[in-house]
mmCIF file of C-alpha atoms in Angstrom:
data_model
loop_
_atom_site.group_PDB
_atom_site.id
_atom_site.type_symbol
_atom_site.label_atom_id
_atom_site.label_comp_id
_atom_site.label_asym_id
_atom_site.label_seq_id
_atom_site.Cartn_x
_atom_site.Cartn_y
_atom_site.Cartn_z
ATOM 1 C CA MET A 172 1.520 -4.996 -36.416
ATOM 2 C CA PHE A 173 4.468 -2.027 -35.513
ATOM 3 C CA GLU A 174 7.730 -2.129 -36.318
ATOM 4 C CA PRO A 175 10.324 -3.796 -34.051
ATOM 5 C CA ASN A 176 12.056 0.439 -34.022
ATOM 6 C CA SER A 177 8.400 1.810 -33.847
ATOM 7 C CA THR A 178 7.828 3.896 -30.789
ATOM 8 C CA ILE A 179 4.736 2.338 -30.083
ATOM 9 C CA GLY A 180 6.155 -1.096 -30.722
ATOM 10 C CA TRP A 181 8.277 -0.680 -28.440
ATOM 11 C CA THR A 182 6.539 1.053 -25.697
ATOM 12 C CA ILE A 183 4.077 -1.905 -26.072
ATOM 13 C CA SER A 184 7.317 -4.198 -25.364
ATOM 14 C CA ARG A 185 8.326 -2.292 -22.165
ATOM 15 C CA LEU A 186 5.471 -2.447 -21.426
ATOM 16 C CA LYS A 187 4.579 -6.472 -22.078
ATOM 17 C CA MET A 188 8.219 -7.157 -20.270
ATOM 18 C CA THR A 189 6.819 -5.267 -16.987
ATOM 19 C CA THR A 190 3.021 -6.958 -16.676
ATOM 20 C CA TYR A 191 5.173 -10.462 -16.910
ATOM 21 C CA ASP A 192 7.967 -9.753 -14.757
ATOM 22 C CA LEU A 193 5.099 -8.887 -12.373
ATOM 23 C CA SER A 194 3.157 -11.678 -12.890
ATOM 24 C CA MET A 195 6.222 -14.182 -12.123
ATOM 25 C CA TYR A 196 6.489 -12.794 -8.505
ATOM 26 C CA LEU A 197 3.263 -12.651 -8.357
ATOM 27 C CA ARG A 198 3.034 -16.323 -8.756
ATOM 28 C CA ALA A 199 5.554 -16.968 -6.543
ATOM 29 C CA PRO A 200 6.987 -13.997 -3.972
ATOM 30 C CA LYS A 201 10.605 -14.338 -2.655
ATOM 31 C CA LEU A 202 12.647 -12.364 -1.388
ATOM 32 C CA GLN A 203 15.821 -10.408 -3.018
ATOM 33 C CA VAL A 204 17.772 -10.270 -0.674
ATOM 34 C CA GLY A 205 21.167 -7.785 -1.055
ATOM 35 C CA ARG A 206 19.697 -7.169 -4.489
ATOM 36 C CA LEU A 207 17.723 -4.438 -3.667
ATOM 37 C CA GLN A 208 19.674 -1.389 -5.987
ATOM 38 C CA MET A 209 18.862 -2.793 -9.657
ATOM 39 C CA PRO A 210 20.376 -0.133 -12.869
ATOM 40 C CA GLY A 211 18.039 1.553 -13.882
ATOM 41 C CA GLN A 212 15.537 1.484 -11.792
ATOM 42 C CA ALA A 213 13.812 4.740 -11.856
ATOM 43 C CA THR A 214 13.049 3.927 -16.016
ATOM 44 C CA ASP A 215 11.503 0.593 -14.833
ATOM 45 C CA LEU A 216 9.754 2.648 -12.206
ATOM 46 C CA ILE A 217 7.748 4.385 -14.606
ATOM 47 C CA TRP A 218 6.619 1.595 -17.087
ATOM 48 C CA LEU A 219 5.981 -0.991 -13.407
ATOM 49 C CA PHE A 220 3.621 2.593 -12.566
ATOM 50 C CA ALA A 221 2.058 2.824 -15.842
ATOM 51 C CA VAL A 222 0.775 -1.057 -15.709
ATOM 52 C CA ASN A 223 -0.399 0.356 -12.592
ATOM 53 C CA CYS A 224 -2.781 2.396 -13.570
ATOM 54 C CA ILE A 225 -3.284 0.386 -16.750
ATOM 55 C CA ILE A 226 -4.787 -1.801 -14.491
ATOM 56 C CA VAL A 227 -6.846 -0.028 -12.248
ATOM 57 C CA ALA A 228 -7.991 1.842 -15.315
ATOM 58 C CA THR A 229 -9.382 -1.222 -16.109
ATOM 59 C CA ILE A 230 -11.314 -2.119 -13.032
ATOM 60 C CA ALA A 231 -12.895 1.296 -12.848
ATOM 61 C CA VAL A 232 -14.133 1.014 -16.319
ATOM 62 C CA ILE A 233 -15.906 -1.966 -14.683
ATOM 63 C CA LEU A 234 -16.277 -0.227 -11.190
ATOM 64 C CA VAL A 235 -17.604 3.568 -11.607
ATOM 65 C CA PRO A 236 -20.696 2.625 -13.756
ATOM 66 C CA ILE A 237 -21.659 0.462 -10.402
ATOM 67 C CA MET A 238 -21.109 2.559 -7.613
ATOM 68 C CA LEU A 239 -23.190 5.135 -9.988
ATOM 69 C CA ALA A 240 -25.820 3.031 -10.658
ATOM 70 C CA PHE A 241 -26.246 1.603 -6.619
ATOM 71 C CA GLY A 242 -25.497 4.608 -4.935
ATOM 72 C CA VAL A 243 -22.919 3.480 -3.570
ATOM 73 C CA SER A 244 -21.427 6.830 -1.156
ATOM 74 C CA MET A 245 -17.908 8.007 0.011
ATOM 75 C CA SER A 246 -17.922 7.746 4.188
ATOM 76 C CA SER A 247 -18.211 10.997 5.967
ATOM 77 C CA ASP A 248 -14.900 11.661 7.206
ATOM 78 C CA MET A 249 -14.022 10.866 2.900
ATOM 79 C CA SER A 250 -16.827 12.919 2.575
ATOM 80 C CA ASP A 251 -15.342 15.850 5.604
ATOM 81 C CA LEU A 252 -11.725 15.095 3.814
ATOM 82 C CA PHE A 253 -12.827 16.475 0.170
ATOM 83 C CA GLN A 254 -14.362 19.729 2.239
ATOM 84 C CA ARG A 255 -10.822 20.626 3.664
ATOM 85 C CA PRO A 256 -8.615 23.288 1.461
ATOM 86 C CA VAL A 257 -7.102 21.550 -1.908
ATOM 87 C CA TRP A 258 -3.121 22.063 0.214
ATOM 88 C CA GLN A 259 -4.456 20.405 2.838
ATOM 89 C CA LEU A 260 -6.490 17.924 0.621
ATOM 90 C CA LEU A 261 -2.938 17.167 -1.526
ATOM 91 C CA LEU A 262 -0.544 17.345 1.760
ATOM 92 C CA ILE A 263 -3.056 14.970 3.679
ATOM 93 C CA VAL A 264 -3.858 12.210 0.313
ATOM 94 C CA VAL A 265 -0.714 12.693 -1.500
ATOM 95 C CA ILE A 266 3.021 12.891 1.096
ATOM 96 C CA ILE A 267 1.897 12.484 4.139
ATOM 97 C CA GLY A 268 -1.705 9.221 3.865
ATOM 98 C CA PRO A 269 1.012 6.957 1.472
ATOM 99 C CA ILE A 270 4.506 7.762 3.649
ATOM 100 C CA VAL A 271 2.369 7.041 6.715
ATOM 101 C CA GLU A 272 0.618 3.886 4.903
ATOM 102 C CA GLU A 273 3.758 2.438 3.882
ATOM 103 C CA LEU A 274 5.432 2.829 6.508
ATOM 104 C CA MET A 275 2.559 0.431 8.143
ATOM 105 C CA PHE A 276 1.979 -1.886 5.316
ATOM 106 C CA ARG A 277 5.653 -2.058 3.048
ATOM 107 C CA SER A 278 8.726 -0.443 5.317
ATOM 108 C CA TRP A 279 9.110 -4.205 7.084
ATOM 109 C CA LEU A 280 8.494 -6.251 4.252
ATOM 110 C CA SER A 281 11.753 -6.492 3.416
ATOM 111 C CA GLY A 282 12.364 -8.719 6.783
ATOM 112 C CA SER A 283 15.028 -6.821 8.011
ATOM 113 C CA PRO A 284 15.027 -7.741 11.810
ATOM 114 C CA ARG A 285 15.451 -3.613 12.693
ATOM 115 C CA LEU A 286 12.364 -3.286 10.488
ATOM 116 C CA LEU A 287 10.406 -6.063 11.780
ATOM 117 C CA ILE A 288 11.353 -5.012 15.231
ATOM 118 C CA PRO A 289 9.756 -1.823 15.203
ATOM 119 C CA PHE A 290 7.008 -3.294 13.209
ATOM 120 C CA SER A 291 6.085 -5.308 15.628
ATOM 121 C CA GLY A 292 6.282 -2.815 18.632
ATOM 122 C CA LEU A 293 3.829 -0.719 16.844
ATOM 123 C CA ILE A 294 1.141 -3.541 16.529
ATOM 124 C CA LEU A 295 1.718 -4.765 19.966
ATOM 125 C CA TRP A 296 0.596 -0.826 20.856
ATOM 126 C CA MET A 297 -2.079 -1.124 18.563
ATOM 127 C CA ALA A 298 -3.070 -4.206 19.946
ATOM 128 C CA LEU A 299 -2.812 -3.196 23.415
ATOM 129 C CA THR A 300 -4.473 0.289 23.187
ATOM 130 C CA TYR A 301 -8.033 -1.636 21.963
ATOM 131 C CA SER A 302 -7.830 -3.894 24.603
ATOM 132 C CA TYR A 303 -8.344 -0.606 26.553
ATOM 133 C CA GLU A 304 -10.293 1.761 25.653
ATOM 134 C CA GLN A 305 -12.672 -1.411 23.676
ATOM 135 C CA LEU A 306 -12.068 -4.785 25.817
ATOM 136 C CA VAL A 307 -12.243 -3.456 28.861
ATOM 137 C CA TRP A 308 -9.329 -5.491 29.360
ATOM 138 C CA PRO A 309 -7.124 -3.773 33.108
ATOM 139 C CA GLY A 310 -3.807 -4.484 31.718
ATOM 140 C CA PRO A 311 -3.586 -1.153 30.070
ATOM 141 C CA ALA A 312 -5.773 0.315 31.882
ATOM 142 C CA SER A 313 -3.698 0.388 34.937
ATOM 143 C CA MET A 314 -0.534 1.333 33.320
ATOM 144 C CA GLY A 315 -1.968 4.061 31.627
ATOM 145 C CA THR A 316 -1.056 4.225 27.640
ATOM 146 C CA ALA A 317 1.697 6.544 27.956
ATOM 147 C CA PRO A 318 3.611 4.639 30.540
ATOM 148 C CA LEU A 319 3.225 1.280 28.029
ATOM 149 C CA LEU A 320 3.935 3.330 25.093
ATOM 150 C CA ALA A 321 7.547 4.002 26.484
ATOM 151 C CA LEU A 322 7.901 0.904 27.839
ATOM 152 C CA ILE A 323 7.132 -0.765 24.450
ATOM 153 C CA ALA A 324 9.318 1.662 22.493
ATOM 154 C CA GLY A 325 12.254 0.742 25.251
ATOM 155 C CA ALA A 326 12.000 -2.786 24.047
ATOM 156 C CA VAL A 327 12.428 -2.067 20.338
ATOM 157 C CA LEU A 328 14.839 0.382 20.590
ATOM 158 C CA ILE A 329 17.416 -2.633 22.863
ATOM 159 C CA GLY A 330 15.998 -5.280 20.050
ATOM 160 C CA VAL A 331 16.590 -2.849 17.204
ATOM 161 C CA THR A 332 20.057 -2.499 18.544
ATOM 162 C CA ALA A 333 21.209 -5.763 19.643
ATOM 163 C CA LEU A 334 19.965 -7.306 16.119
ATOM 164 C CA TRP A 335 20.837 -4.182 13.669
ATOM 165 C CA LYS A 336 23.266 -6.370 11.734
ATOM 166 C CA ARG A 337 20.987 -9.408 11.944
ATOM 167 C CA PRO A 338 20.533 -11.174 8.176
ATOM 168 C CA VAL A 339 16.343 -11.593 7.519
ATOM 169 C CA PRO A 340 14.945 -14.929 9.521
ATOM 170 C CA ASP A 341 14.919 -18.331 7.873
ATOM 171 C CA TRP A 342 11.296 -19.192 9.634
ATOM 172 C CA TYR A 343 10.623 -15.303 7.002
ATOM 173 C CA ALA A 344 11.492 -16.399 3.750
ATOM 174 C CA ARG A 345 9.961 -19.152 4.343
ATOM 175 C CA ILE A 346 6.679 -17.715 5.002
ATOM 176 C CA PHE A 347 7.077 -14.683 2.631
ATOM 177 C CA PRO A 348 4.497 -15.469 0.008
ATOM 178 C CA LEU A 349 1.343 -15.485 2.293
ATOM 179 C CA VAL A 350 3.151 -12.028 4.281
ATOM 180 C CA PHE A 351 3.712 -10.766 0.506
ATOM 181 C CA TRP A 352 -0.700 -11.684 -0.038
ATOM 182 C CA SER A 353 -1.729 -10.874 3.103
ATOM 183 C CA GLN A 354 -0.134 -7.338 3.592
ATOM 184 C CA ALA A 355 -2.100 -6.737 0.052
ATOM 185 C CA LEU A 356 -5.013 -7.854 0.950
ATOM 186 C CA LEU A 357 -5.153 -6.222 4.433
ATOM 187 C CA PHE A 358 -4.032 -3.466 3.122
ATOM 188 C CA GLY A 359 -7.010 -2.932 0.331
ATOM 189 C CA SER A 360 -9.164 -4.541 3.285
ATOM 190 C CA VAL A 361 -9.100 -1.445 5.375
ATOM 191 C CA HIS A 362 -10.192 0.948 2.241
ATOM 192 C CA ILE A 363 -13.502 -0.450 2.688
ATOM 193 C CA PHE A 364 -14.100 2.229 5.728
ATOM 194 C CA ASN A 365 -13.619 4.677 2.659
ATOM 195 C CA TYR A 366 -17.463 4.102 1.442
ATOM 196 C CA ALA A 367 -20.531 4.121 3.030
ATOM 197 C CA GLY A 368 -22.619 0.823 4.382
ATOM 198 C CA ASP A 369 -23.396 -1.821 6.185
ATOM 199 C CA ASN A 370 -22.340 -4.360 4.290
ATOM 200 C CA PRO A 371 -18.589 -4.448 4.241
ATOM 201 C CA VAL A 372 -18.576 -7.819 2.061
ATOM 202 C CA ALA A 373 -20.962 -6.264 -0.069
ATOM 203 C CA LEU A 374 -18.388 -2.635 -0.666
ATOM 204 C CA LEU A 375 -15.418 -5.442 -1.424
ATOM 205 C CA PRO A 376 -15.111 -4.926 -5.176
ATOM 206 C CA PHE A 377 -14.429 -1.681 -4.241
ATOM 207 C CA VAL A 378 -11.733 -2.173 -2.760
ATOM 208 C CA LEU A 379 -10.183 -4.081 -5.815
ATOM 209 C CA PRO A 380 -7.649 -0.880 -6.979
ATOM 210 C CA GLN A 381 -5.919 -0.720 -3.336
ATOM 211 C CA ILE A 382 -5.419 -4.434 -3.591
ATOM 212 C CA VAL A 383 -3.826 -3.976 -6.786
ATOM 213 C CA GLY A 384 -1.674 -1.041 -5.339
ATOM 214 C CA GLY A 385 -0.848 -2.729 -2.419
ATOM 215 C CA LEU A 386 0.416 -6.023 -5.011
ATOM 216 C CA ILE A 387 2.365 -3.674 -7.295
ATOM 217 C CA TRP A 388 3.782 -1.181 -4.382
ATOM 218 C CA GLY A 389 4.815 -4.908 -2.256
ATOM 219 C CA TYR A 390 6.159 -5.739 -5.759
ATOM 220 C CA ALA A 391 8.540 -2.666 -5.966
ATOM 221 C CA ARG A 392 9.395 -2.747 -2.181
ATOM 222 C CA ILE A 393 10.716 -5.838 -2.577
ATOM 223 C CA ARG A 394 12.634 -5.076 -6.231
ATOM 224 C CA TYR A 395 14.037 -1.330 -5.532
ATOM 225 C CA GLY A 396 13.604 -0.810 -2.299
ATOM 226 C CA TRP A 397 12.071 1.903 -0.291
ATOM 227 C CA TRP A 398 11.661 4.918 -1.253
ATOM 228 C CA ALA A 399 9.852 3.593 -4.828
ATOM 229 C CA ASN A 400 6.869 2.271 -3.119
ATOM 230 C CA ILE A 401 6.692 5.403 -1.252
ATOM 231 C CA ALA A 402 6.955 7.280 -4.801
ATOM 232 C CA MET A 403 3.983 4.727 -6.459
ATOM 233 C CA HIS A 404 1.683 5.470 -3.442
ATOM 234 C CA MET A 405 1.715 9.116 -3.609
ATOM 235 C CA ALA A 406 1.958 9.779 -7.654
ATOM 236 C CA TYR A 407 -1.164 7.096 -8.451
ATOM 237 C CA ASN A 408 -2.187 8.647 -4.435
ATOM 238 C CA LEU A 409 -2.346 12.492 -7.141
ATOM 239 C CA ILE A 410 -3.914 10.473 -9.979
ATOM 240 C CA ALA A 411 -6.969 9.023 -7.566
ATOM 241 C CA THR A 412 -7.369 12.719 -5.697
ATOM 242 C CA SER A 413 -7.599 14.265 -9.209
ATOM 243 C CA GLY A 414 -10.001 12.151 -10.376
ATOM 244 C CA LEU A 415 -12.240 12.287 -7.128
ATOM 245 C CA VAL A 416 -12.296 16.314 -7.728
ATOM 246 C CA TYR A 417 -13.303 16.170 -10.857
ATOM 247 C CA ILE A 418 -16.545 13.141 -9.386
ATOM 248 C CA LEU A 419 -17.529 15.911 -6.501
ATOM 249 C CA LEU A 420 -17.492 19.087 -9.272
ATOM 250 C CA THR A 421 -19.487 16.789 -11.787
ATOM 251 C CA ARG A 422 -21.740 14.053 -9.079
ATOM 252 C CA PRO A 423 -21.502 16.112 -5.802
ATOM 253 C CA ASP A 424 -24.425 13.570 -4.816
ATOM 254 C CA VAL A 425 -21.554 10.765 -4.343
ATOM 255 C CA LEU A 426 -19.515 12.230 -1.956
#
């Protein structure tokens, strides 16, 4: 159908190759210790982002009409966010949001102890403060959240200093496929709160784009390094925000 040297044929070939590499990785995720810097990575990342956009666009073609037909609307927090001035919206959604989310969900994904320890400290602090606020557990209540945070931060600093050059633990490499898929599913699931509704299960299909993002950005994190997933997340949010702004202008009842 296409000439071997034609631009269209070459483009389709690159997209197919990128999609194949991604699909093979997702079938059996594995760490690539010592191979994060790869030749041509910036160009490859552009093709990976193109695949990301094509997959999400295909999902959106199905989900957006369903969303409109069943009156699925954005949560009040999301609606309030889109009432902000454009520069604030872009700052929060395109810059701050991706950086924070990638630090939480994928910065540690490579399994380096100096990254796993801060992530574990963050999870511990969130769990203890939640137990203090919601479950009235007396531990954090008696200590106060500020001393608790200082204690955890000190432990994290000692751990990072002691294990700075340690290799990826064997146990982490063994469970990495489970970790990889779990981070993507969890990342997608928390975006349920972007939508209004009393039945979270019914809203799960609408976070498929975020689950896809979690998988592809996780792949980028492992293959190309920490900057790649952040850059892709920022670019994706820029495009998605533009689409939501368009919906806001044409169908304000949706938001």
